[in-house]
Coordinates of C-alpha atoms in Angstrom, one line a residue:
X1392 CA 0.0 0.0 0.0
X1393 CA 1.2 3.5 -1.0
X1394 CA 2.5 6.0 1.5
X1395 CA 0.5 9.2 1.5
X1396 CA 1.9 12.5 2.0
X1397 CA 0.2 15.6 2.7
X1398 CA 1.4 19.0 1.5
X1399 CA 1.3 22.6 3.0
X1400 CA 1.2 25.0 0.0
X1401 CA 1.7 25.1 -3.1
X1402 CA 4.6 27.2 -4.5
X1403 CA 7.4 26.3 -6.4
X1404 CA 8.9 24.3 -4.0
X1405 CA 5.3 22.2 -3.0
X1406 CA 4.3 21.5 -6.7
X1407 CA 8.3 20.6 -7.0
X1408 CA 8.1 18.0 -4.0
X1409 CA 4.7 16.9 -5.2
X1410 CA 5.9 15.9 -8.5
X1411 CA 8.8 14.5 -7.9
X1412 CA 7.0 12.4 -4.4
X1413 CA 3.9 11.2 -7.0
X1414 CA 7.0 9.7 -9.2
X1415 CA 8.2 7.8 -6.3
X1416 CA 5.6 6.3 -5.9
X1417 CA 3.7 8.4 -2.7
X1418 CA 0.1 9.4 -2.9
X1419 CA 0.3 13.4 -2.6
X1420 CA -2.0 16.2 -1.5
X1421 CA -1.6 19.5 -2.0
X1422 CA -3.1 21.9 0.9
X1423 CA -3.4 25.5 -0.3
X1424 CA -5.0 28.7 1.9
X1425 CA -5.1 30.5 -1.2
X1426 CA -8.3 30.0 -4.0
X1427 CA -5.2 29.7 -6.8
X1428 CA -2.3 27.6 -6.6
X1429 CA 0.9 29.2 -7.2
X1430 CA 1.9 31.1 -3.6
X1431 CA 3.8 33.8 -4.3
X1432 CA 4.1 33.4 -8.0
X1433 CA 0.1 34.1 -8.5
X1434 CA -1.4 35.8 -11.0
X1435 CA -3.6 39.1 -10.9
X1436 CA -6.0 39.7 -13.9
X1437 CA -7.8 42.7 -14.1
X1438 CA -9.4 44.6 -17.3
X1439 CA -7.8 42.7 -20.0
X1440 CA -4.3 42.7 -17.9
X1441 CA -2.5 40.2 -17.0
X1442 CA 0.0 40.7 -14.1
X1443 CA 2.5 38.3 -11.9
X1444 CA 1.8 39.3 -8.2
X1445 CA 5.3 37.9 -7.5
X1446 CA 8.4 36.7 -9.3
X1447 CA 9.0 38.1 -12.6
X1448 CA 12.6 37.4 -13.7
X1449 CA 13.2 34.0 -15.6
X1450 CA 16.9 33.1 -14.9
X1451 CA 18.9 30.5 -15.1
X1452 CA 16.8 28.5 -18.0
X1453 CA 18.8 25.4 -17.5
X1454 CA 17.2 24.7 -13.6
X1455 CA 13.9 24.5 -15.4
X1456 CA 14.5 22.6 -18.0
X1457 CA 16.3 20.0 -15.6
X1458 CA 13.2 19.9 -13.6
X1459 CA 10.7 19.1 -16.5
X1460 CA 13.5 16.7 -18.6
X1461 CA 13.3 14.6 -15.1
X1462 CA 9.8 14.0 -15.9
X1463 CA 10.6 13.1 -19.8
X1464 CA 9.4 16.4 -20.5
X1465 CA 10.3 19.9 -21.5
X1466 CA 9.3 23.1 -20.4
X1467 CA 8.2 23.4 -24.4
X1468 CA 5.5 21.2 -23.7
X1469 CA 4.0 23.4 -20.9
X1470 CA 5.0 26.9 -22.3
X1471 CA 6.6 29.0 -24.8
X1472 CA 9.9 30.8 -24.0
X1473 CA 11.7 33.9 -25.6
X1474 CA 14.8 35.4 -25.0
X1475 CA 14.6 38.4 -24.0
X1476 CA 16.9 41.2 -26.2
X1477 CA 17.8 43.6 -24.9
X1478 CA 17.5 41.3 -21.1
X1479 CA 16.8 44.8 -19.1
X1480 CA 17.7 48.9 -18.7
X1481 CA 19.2 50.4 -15.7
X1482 CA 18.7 54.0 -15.6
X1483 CA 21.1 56.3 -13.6
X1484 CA 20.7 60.0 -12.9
X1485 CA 22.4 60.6 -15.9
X1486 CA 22.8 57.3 -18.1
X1487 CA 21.0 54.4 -19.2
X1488 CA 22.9 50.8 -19.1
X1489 CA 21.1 48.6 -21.6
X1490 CA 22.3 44.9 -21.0
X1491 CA 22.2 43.3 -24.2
X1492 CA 21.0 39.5 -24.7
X1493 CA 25.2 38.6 -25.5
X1494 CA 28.6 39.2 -24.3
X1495 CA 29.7 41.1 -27.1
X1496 CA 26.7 43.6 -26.9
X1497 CA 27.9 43.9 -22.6
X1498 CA 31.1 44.4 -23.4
X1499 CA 30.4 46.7 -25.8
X1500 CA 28.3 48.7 -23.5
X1501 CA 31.0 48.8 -20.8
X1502 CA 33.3 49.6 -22.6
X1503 CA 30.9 53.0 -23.8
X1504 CA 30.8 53.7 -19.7
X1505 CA 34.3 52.6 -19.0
X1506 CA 36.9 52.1 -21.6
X1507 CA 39.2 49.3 -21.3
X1508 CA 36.3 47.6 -18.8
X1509 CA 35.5 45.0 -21.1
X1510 CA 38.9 42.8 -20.4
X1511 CA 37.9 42.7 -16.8
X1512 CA 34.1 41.8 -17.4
X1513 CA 35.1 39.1 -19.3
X1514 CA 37.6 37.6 -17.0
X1515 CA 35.2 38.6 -14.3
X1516 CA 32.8 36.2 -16.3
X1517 CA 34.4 33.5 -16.9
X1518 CA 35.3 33.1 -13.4
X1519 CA 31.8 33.2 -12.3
X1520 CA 30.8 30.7 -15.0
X1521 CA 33.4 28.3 -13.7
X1522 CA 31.5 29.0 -10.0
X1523 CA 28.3 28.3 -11.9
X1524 CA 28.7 25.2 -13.1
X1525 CA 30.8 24.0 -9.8
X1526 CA 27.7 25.4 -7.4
X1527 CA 25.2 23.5 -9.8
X1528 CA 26.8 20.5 -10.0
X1529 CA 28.5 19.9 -7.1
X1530 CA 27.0 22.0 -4.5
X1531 CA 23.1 23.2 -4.8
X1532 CA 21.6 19.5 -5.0
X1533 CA 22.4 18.4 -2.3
X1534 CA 20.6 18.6 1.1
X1535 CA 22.4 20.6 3.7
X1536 CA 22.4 18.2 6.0
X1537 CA 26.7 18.3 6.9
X1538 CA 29.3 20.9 5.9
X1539 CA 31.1 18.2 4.2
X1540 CA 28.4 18.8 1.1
X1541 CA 30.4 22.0 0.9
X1542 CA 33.8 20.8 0.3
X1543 CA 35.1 19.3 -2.8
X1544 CA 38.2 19.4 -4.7
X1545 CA 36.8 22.2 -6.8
X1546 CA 35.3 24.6 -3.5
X1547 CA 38.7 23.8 -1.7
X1548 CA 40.2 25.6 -4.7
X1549 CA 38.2 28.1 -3.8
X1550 CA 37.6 28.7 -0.2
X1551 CA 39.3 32.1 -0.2
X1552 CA 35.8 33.4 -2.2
X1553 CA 33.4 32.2 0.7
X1554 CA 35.5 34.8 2.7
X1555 CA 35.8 37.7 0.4
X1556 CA 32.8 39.3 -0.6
X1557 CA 30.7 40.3 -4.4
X1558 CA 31.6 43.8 -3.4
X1559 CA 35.1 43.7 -2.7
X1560 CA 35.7 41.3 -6.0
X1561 CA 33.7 43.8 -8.1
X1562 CA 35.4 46.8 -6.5
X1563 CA 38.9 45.5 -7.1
X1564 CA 38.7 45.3 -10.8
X1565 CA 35.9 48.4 -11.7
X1566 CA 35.9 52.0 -10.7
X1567 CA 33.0 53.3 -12.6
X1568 CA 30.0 53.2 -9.9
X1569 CA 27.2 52.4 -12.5
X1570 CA 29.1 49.5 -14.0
X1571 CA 29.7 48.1 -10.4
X1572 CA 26.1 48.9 -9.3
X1573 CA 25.2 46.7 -12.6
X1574 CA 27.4 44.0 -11.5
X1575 CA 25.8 43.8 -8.2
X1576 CA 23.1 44.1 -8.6
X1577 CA 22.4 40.4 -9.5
X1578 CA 22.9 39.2 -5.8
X1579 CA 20.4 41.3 -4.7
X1580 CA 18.0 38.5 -5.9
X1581 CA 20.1 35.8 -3.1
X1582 CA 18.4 38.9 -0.4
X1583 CA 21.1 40.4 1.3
X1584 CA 24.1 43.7 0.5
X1585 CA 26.5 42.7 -1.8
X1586 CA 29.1 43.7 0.9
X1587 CA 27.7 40.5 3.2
X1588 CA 27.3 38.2 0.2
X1589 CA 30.4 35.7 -0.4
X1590 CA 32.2 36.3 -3.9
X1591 CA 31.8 32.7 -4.7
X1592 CA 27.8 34.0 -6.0
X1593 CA 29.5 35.5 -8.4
X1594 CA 27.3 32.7 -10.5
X1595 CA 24.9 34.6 -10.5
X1596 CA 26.4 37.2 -12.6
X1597 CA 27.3 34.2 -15.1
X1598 CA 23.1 33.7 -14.8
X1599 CA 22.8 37.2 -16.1
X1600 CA 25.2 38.0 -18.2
X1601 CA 25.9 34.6 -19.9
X1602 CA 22.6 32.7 -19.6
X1603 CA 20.5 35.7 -20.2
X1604 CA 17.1 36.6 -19.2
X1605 CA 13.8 35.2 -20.7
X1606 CA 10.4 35.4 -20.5
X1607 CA 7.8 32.5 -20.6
X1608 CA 4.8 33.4 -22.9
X1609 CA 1.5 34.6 -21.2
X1610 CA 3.8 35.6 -17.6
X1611 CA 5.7 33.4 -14.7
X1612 CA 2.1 32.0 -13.7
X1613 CA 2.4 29.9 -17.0
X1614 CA 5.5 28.0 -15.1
X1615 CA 3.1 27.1 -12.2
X1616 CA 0.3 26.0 -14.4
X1617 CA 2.0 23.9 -16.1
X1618 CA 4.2 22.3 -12.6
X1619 CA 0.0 21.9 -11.7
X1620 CA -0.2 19.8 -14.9
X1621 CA 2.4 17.8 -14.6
X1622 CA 1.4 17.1 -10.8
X1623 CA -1.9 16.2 -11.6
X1624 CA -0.8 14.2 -15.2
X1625 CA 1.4 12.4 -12.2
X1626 CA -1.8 11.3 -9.8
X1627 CA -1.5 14.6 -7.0
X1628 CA -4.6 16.1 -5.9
X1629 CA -4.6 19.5 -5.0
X1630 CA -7.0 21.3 -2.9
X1631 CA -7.2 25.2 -2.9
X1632 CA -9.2 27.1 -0.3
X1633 CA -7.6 24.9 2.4
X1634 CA -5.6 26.7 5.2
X1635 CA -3.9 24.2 7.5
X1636 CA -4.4 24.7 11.1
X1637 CA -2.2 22.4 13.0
X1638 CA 0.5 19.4 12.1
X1639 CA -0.7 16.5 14.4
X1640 CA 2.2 14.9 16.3
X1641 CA 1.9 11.7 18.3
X1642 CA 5.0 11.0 20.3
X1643 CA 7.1 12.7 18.1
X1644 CA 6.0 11.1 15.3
X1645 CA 3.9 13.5 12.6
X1646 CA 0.2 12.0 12.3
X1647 CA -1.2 14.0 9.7
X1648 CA -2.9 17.6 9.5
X1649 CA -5.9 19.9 10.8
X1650 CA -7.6 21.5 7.6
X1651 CA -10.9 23.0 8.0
X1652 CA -11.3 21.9 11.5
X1653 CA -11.1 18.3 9.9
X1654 CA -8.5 15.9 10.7
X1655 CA -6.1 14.4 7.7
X1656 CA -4.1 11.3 8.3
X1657 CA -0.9 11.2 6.3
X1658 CA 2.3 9.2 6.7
X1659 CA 4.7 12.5 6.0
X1660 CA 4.2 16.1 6.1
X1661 CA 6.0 18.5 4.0
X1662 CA 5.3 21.7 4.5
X1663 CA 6.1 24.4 1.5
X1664 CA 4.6 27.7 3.7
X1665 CA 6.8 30.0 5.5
X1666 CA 9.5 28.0 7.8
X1667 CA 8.5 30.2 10.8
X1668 CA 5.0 30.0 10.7
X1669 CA 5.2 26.1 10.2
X1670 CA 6.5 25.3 13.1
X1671 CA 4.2 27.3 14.9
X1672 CA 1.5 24.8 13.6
X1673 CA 3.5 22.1 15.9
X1674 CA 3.4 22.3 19.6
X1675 CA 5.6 24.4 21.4
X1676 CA 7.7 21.1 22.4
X1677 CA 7.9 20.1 19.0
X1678 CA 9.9 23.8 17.5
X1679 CA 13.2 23.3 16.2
X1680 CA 13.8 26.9 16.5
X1681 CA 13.0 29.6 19.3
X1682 CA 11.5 33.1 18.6
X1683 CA 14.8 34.6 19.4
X1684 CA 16.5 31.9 16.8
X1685 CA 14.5 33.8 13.7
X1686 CA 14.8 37.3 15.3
X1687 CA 18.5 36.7 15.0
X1688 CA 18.5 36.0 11.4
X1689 CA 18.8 38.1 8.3
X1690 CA 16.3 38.0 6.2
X1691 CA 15.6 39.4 3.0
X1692 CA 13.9 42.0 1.7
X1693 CA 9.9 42.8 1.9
X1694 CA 8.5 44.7 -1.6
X1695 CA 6.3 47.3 -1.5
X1696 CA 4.4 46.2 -5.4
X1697 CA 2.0 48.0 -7.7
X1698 CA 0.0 46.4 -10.2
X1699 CA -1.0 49.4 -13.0
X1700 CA -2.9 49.4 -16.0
X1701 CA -2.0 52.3 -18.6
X1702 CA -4.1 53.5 -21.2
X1703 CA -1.6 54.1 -23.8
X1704 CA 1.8 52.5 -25.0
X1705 CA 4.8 53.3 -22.9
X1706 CA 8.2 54.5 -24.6
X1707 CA 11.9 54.8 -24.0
X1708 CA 11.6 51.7 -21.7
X1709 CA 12.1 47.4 -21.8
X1710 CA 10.6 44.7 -20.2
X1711 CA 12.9 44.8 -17.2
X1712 CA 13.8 48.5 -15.9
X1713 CA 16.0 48.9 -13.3
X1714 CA 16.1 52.6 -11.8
X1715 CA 19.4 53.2 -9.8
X1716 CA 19.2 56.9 -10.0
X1717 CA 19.4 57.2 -6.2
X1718 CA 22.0 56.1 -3.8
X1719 CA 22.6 52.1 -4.0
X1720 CA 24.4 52.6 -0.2
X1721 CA 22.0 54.3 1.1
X1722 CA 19.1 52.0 0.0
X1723 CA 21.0 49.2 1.0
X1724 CA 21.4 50.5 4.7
X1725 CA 18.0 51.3 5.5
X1726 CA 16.9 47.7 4.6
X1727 CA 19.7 45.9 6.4
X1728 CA 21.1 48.2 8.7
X1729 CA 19.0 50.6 9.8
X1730 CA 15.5 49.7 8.8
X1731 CA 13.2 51.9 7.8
X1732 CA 11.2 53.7 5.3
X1733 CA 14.0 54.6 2.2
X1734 CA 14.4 58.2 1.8
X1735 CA 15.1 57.8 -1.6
X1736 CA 14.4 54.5 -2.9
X1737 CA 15.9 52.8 -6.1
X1738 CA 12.8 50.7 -7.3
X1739 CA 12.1 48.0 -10.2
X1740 CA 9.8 48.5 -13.2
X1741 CA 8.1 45.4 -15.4
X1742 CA 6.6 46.5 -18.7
X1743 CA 5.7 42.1 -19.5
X1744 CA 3.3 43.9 -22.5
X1745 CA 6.4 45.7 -24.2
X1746 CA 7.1 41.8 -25.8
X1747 CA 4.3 40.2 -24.5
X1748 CA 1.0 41.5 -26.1
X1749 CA -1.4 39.0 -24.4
X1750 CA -0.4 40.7 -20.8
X1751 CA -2.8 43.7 -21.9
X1752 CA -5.3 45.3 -23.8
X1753 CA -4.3 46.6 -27.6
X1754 CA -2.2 49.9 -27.2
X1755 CA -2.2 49.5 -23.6
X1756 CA 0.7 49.1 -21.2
X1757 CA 0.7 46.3 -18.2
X1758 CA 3.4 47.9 -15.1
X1759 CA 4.5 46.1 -11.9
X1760 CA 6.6 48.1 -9.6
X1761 CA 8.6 47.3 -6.9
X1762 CA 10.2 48.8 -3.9
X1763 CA 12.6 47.0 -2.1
X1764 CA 12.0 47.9 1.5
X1765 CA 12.7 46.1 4.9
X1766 CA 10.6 43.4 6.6
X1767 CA 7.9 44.2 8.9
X1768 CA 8.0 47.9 8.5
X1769 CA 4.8 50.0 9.3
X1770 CA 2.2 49.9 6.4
X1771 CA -0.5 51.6 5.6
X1772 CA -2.5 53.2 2.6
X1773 CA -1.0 56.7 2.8
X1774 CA 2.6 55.2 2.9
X1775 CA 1.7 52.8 0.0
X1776 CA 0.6 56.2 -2.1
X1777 CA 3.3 58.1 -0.6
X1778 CA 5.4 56.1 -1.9
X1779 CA 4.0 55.8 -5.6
X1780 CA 3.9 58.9 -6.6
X1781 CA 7.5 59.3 -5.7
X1782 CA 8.4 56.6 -8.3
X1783 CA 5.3 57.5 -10.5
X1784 CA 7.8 61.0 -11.0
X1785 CA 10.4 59.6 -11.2
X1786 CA 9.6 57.2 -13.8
X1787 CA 8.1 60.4 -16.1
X1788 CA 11.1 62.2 -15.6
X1789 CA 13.8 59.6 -16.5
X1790 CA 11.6 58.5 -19.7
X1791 CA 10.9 62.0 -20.5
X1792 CA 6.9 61.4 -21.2
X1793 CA 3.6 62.6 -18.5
X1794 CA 2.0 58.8 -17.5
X1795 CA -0.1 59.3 -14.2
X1796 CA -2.9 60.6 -16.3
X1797 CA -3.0 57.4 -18.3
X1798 CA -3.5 55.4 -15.0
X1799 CA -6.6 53.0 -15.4
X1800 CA -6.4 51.6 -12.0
X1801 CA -3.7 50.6 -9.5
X1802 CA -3.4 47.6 -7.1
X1803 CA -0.5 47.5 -4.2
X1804 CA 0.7 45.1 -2.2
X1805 CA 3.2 45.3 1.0
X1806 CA 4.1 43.9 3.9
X1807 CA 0.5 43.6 5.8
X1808 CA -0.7 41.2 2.4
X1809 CA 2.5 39.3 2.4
X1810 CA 1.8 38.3 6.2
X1811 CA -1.7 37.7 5.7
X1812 CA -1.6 36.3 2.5
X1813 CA 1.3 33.9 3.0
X1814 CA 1.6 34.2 6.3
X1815 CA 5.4 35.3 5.6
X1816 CA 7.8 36.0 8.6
X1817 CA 7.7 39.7 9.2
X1818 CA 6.2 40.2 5.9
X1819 CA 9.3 39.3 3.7
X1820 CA 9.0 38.8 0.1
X1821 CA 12.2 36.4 -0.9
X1822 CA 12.8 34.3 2.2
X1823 CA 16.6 34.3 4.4
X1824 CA 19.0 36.1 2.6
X1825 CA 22.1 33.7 1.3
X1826 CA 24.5 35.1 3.2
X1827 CA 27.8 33.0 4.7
X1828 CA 26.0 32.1 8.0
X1829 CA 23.2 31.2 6.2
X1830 CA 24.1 29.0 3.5
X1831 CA 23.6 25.4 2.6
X1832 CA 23.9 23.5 6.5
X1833 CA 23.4 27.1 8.3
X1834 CA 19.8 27.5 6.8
X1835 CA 16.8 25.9 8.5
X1836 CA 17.1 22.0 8.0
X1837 CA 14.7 20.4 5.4
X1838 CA 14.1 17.7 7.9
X1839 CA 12.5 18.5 11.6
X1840 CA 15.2 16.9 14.1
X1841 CA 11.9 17.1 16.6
X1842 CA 9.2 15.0 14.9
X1843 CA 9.7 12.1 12.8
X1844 CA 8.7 12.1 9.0
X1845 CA 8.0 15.8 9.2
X1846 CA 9.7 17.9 6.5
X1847 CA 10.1 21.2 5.4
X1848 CA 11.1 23.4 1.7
X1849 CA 11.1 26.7 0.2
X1850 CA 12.6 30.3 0.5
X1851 CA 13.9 30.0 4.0
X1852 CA 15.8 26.5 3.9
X1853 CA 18.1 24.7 1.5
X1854 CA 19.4 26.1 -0.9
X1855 CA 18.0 29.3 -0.5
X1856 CA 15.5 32.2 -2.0
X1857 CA 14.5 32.2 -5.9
X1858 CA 12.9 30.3 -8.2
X1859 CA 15.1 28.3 -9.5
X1860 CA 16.3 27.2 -6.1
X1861 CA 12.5 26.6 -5.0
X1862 CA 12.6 24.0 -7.5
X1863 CA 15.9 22.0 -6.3
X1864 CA 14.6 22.5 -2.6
X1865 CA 11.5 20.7 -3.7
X1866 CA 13.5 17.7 -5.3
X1867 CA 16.0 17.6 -2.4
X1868 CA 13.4 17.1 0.3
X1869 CA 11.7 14.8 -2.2
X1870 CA 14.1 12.7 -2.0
X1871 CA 15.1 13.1 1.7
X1872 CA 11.2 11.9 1.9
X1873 CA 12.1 8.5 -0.6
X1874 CA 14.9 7.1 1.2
X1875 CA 12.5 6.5 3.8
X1876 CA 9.9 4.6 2.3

């Protein structure tokens, strides 16, 4: 007779473990709060609009692919993908950095900000494509569970850059402050300063630069429909509009779940929600970690987002707008260091209908914004539209054109909806930041060493926040789940 195993969520990670737990063998089900699977990669649509309430940047192509091809699929068989070209804008005070979809069109444009650059970006490069390929090979799948996953012959040769940071590195061989803002900006996305990130994520520039970015056809949401698919094709029923209540333990042994003030029997629990507010679903006894465990850590950034409609074609942008016309420092600071509201923030811009004409009405623009901003920060409305028309202006003025007339509507979303909606810890959007006390058998353990066949994936455990890593988290607990079948 099978063993059944009942899932909390269903995110990236979940529909990941779900998929990979069905092809063992397991009978699976999928527990979601939420009326649409998805958790924070859901999908708003509004007016003809179609927007991504959460992740929006398709990097690292090969992760995804790896996670379909171990089905004997593709991702071509669930969705459509295009590179993007150019991959994104920055826009400075006084510049605009268009990152090209190839090396040679990079180098080219560092060498128009910095002559003599180019040399340096491509040593600088290759390096981290050497980093890529040993952290996805040799490092990333595997489960955290000792620091010996961490040493091979290949990290030992490199132990010196899990001591030196992305910012010293970057520092060392660029002097021009918008090309070393460009450069780190990629590790923003690993959710902590590039001056506490180890050099060895260098990858991650490789992931930009050399892997470039894409864009799957009809939004990110099309990447959970079709992980639903593929779950479901594979036997896992899901159930949406399902918030779990408690995980039953026996004498330390998991017994199943409380949904909907009804009791679920399963053999295994995985749960795929927030870390923190998983294990306050267990009895006090039965907590790995104490309040004052989480308060210590560092997490990564909450997002202040907008969801806008505009009447009318936007120009002088891309798909992916960066807007580093402020200080990067200072920014940086009042998320990490000193947390507070930022005085002057830098902020994101995604225009998905400037290649993507299903994501809005004819002659119509679809824009997400986001603020980076620190967890669990007072929010309200008049913050939220504080805040808007700041970037609103600022937008207008760095793409010379008026827009806030040509405003349909606007949705936000902050810290208050990423606490009730996900029930996130402090109302962060990406999870613990990767940061060297937090990385691979430093994070939260994908197995409870309290309660027996109770698991945990996602953001805030191995190997860290992303998509792409959501996915191998969900195959690594997977198969942490097999071996005891």
């Amino acid at each position: 007779m099978s063993k059944n195993v009942a899932i909390i969520g269903s995110g990236f990670s979940s529909l990941s473990a779900a998929c990979y737990l069905a092809k063992a063998g397991f009978e699976v089900d999928v527990y979601e709060k939420n009326k649409t699977v998805g958790g924070r990669a859901r999908q708003l649509v509004r007016d003809g609009f179609t927007f991504d309430i959460g992740p929006s940047w398709y990097w690292m192509p090969d992760i995804f692919e790896r996670f379909f091809n171990d089905f004997g699929k593709s991702t071509s068989d669930y969705y459509q993908l295009d590179k993007l070209s150019p991959a994104y804008k920055i826009f400075f005070s006084d510049d605009v950095i268009t990152i090209g979809d190839s090396m040679d069109n990079i180098c080219e444009e560092f060498e128009r900000i910095e002559p003599g650059s180019s040399v340096h970006l491509r040593k600088f490069i290759a390096k981290a494509q050497e980093n890529y390929n040993i952290a996805i090979n040799k490092i990333v799948y595997r489960p955290g569970l000792s620091p010996f996953e961490l040493v091979t012959k290949e990290t030992a040769l490199r132990v010196d850059q899990f001591f030196k940071t992305i910012s010293g590195q970057v520092r060392k061989q660029f002097k021009n402050p918008k090309l070393i803002a460009t450069l780190e900006f990629p590790v923003l996305f690993l959710g902590a300063k590039p001056s506490k990130t180890p050099s060895f994520y260098s990858f991650m520039n490789f992931a930009d630069f050399g892997l470039g970015t894409w864009h799957p056809k009809g939004g990110m949401y099309k990447i959970i429909e079709g992980m639903k698919s593929l779950a479901e094709e594979l036997g896992v029923q899901i159930h949406t509009g399902y918030p779990v209540d408690k995980i039953m333990v026996t004498n330390g042994k998991v017994e199943g779940i409380e949904v909907n003030q009804q009791n679920v029997r399963a053999d295994f629990v995985l749960s795929g929600a927030d870390y923190h507010h998983s294990e306050t679903l267990l009895d006090p006894q039965y907590r790995q970690y104490s309040e004052a465990y989480w308060e210590r850590k560092t997490f990564a950034p909450s997002s202040l987002l907008f969801y806008v409609g505009f009447d009318k074609k936007i120009k002088n942008i891309e798909h992916h707008n960066l807007f580093f016309d402020t200080d990067f420092e200072r920014h940086a600071e009042e998320i990490y260091d000193d947390p507070k509201w930022p005085t002057e923030p830098l902020f994101y811009v995604n225009f998905p209908s400037v290649t993507d004409a299903s994501l809005a009405p004819e002659g119509y623009e679809t824009g997400f914004f986001l603020v980076p901003i620190a967890p669990d920060l007072e929010d309200n409305d008049e913050l939220r539209e504080q805040y808007f028309d700041v970037i609103i202006k600022r937008l207008e003025e760095r793409t010379d054109q008026q827009l806030k007339n040509n405003i349909i509507f606007k949705e936000s979303f902050c810290v208050n909806d990423f606490k009730e909606q996900y029930n996130s810890y402090k109302g962060n959007a990406y999870g613990m930041a990767n940061t060297l006390l937090q990385t691979a058998f430093l994070r939260p353990g994908l197995k409870s060493n309290k309660v027996k066949d109770l698991y945990f994936t996602g953001q805030l455990t191995v190997p860290g926040p992303g998509v792409p890593p959501s996915l191998i988290s969900g195959k690594l607990v997977s198969e942490l789940i097999s071996q005891q079948k």
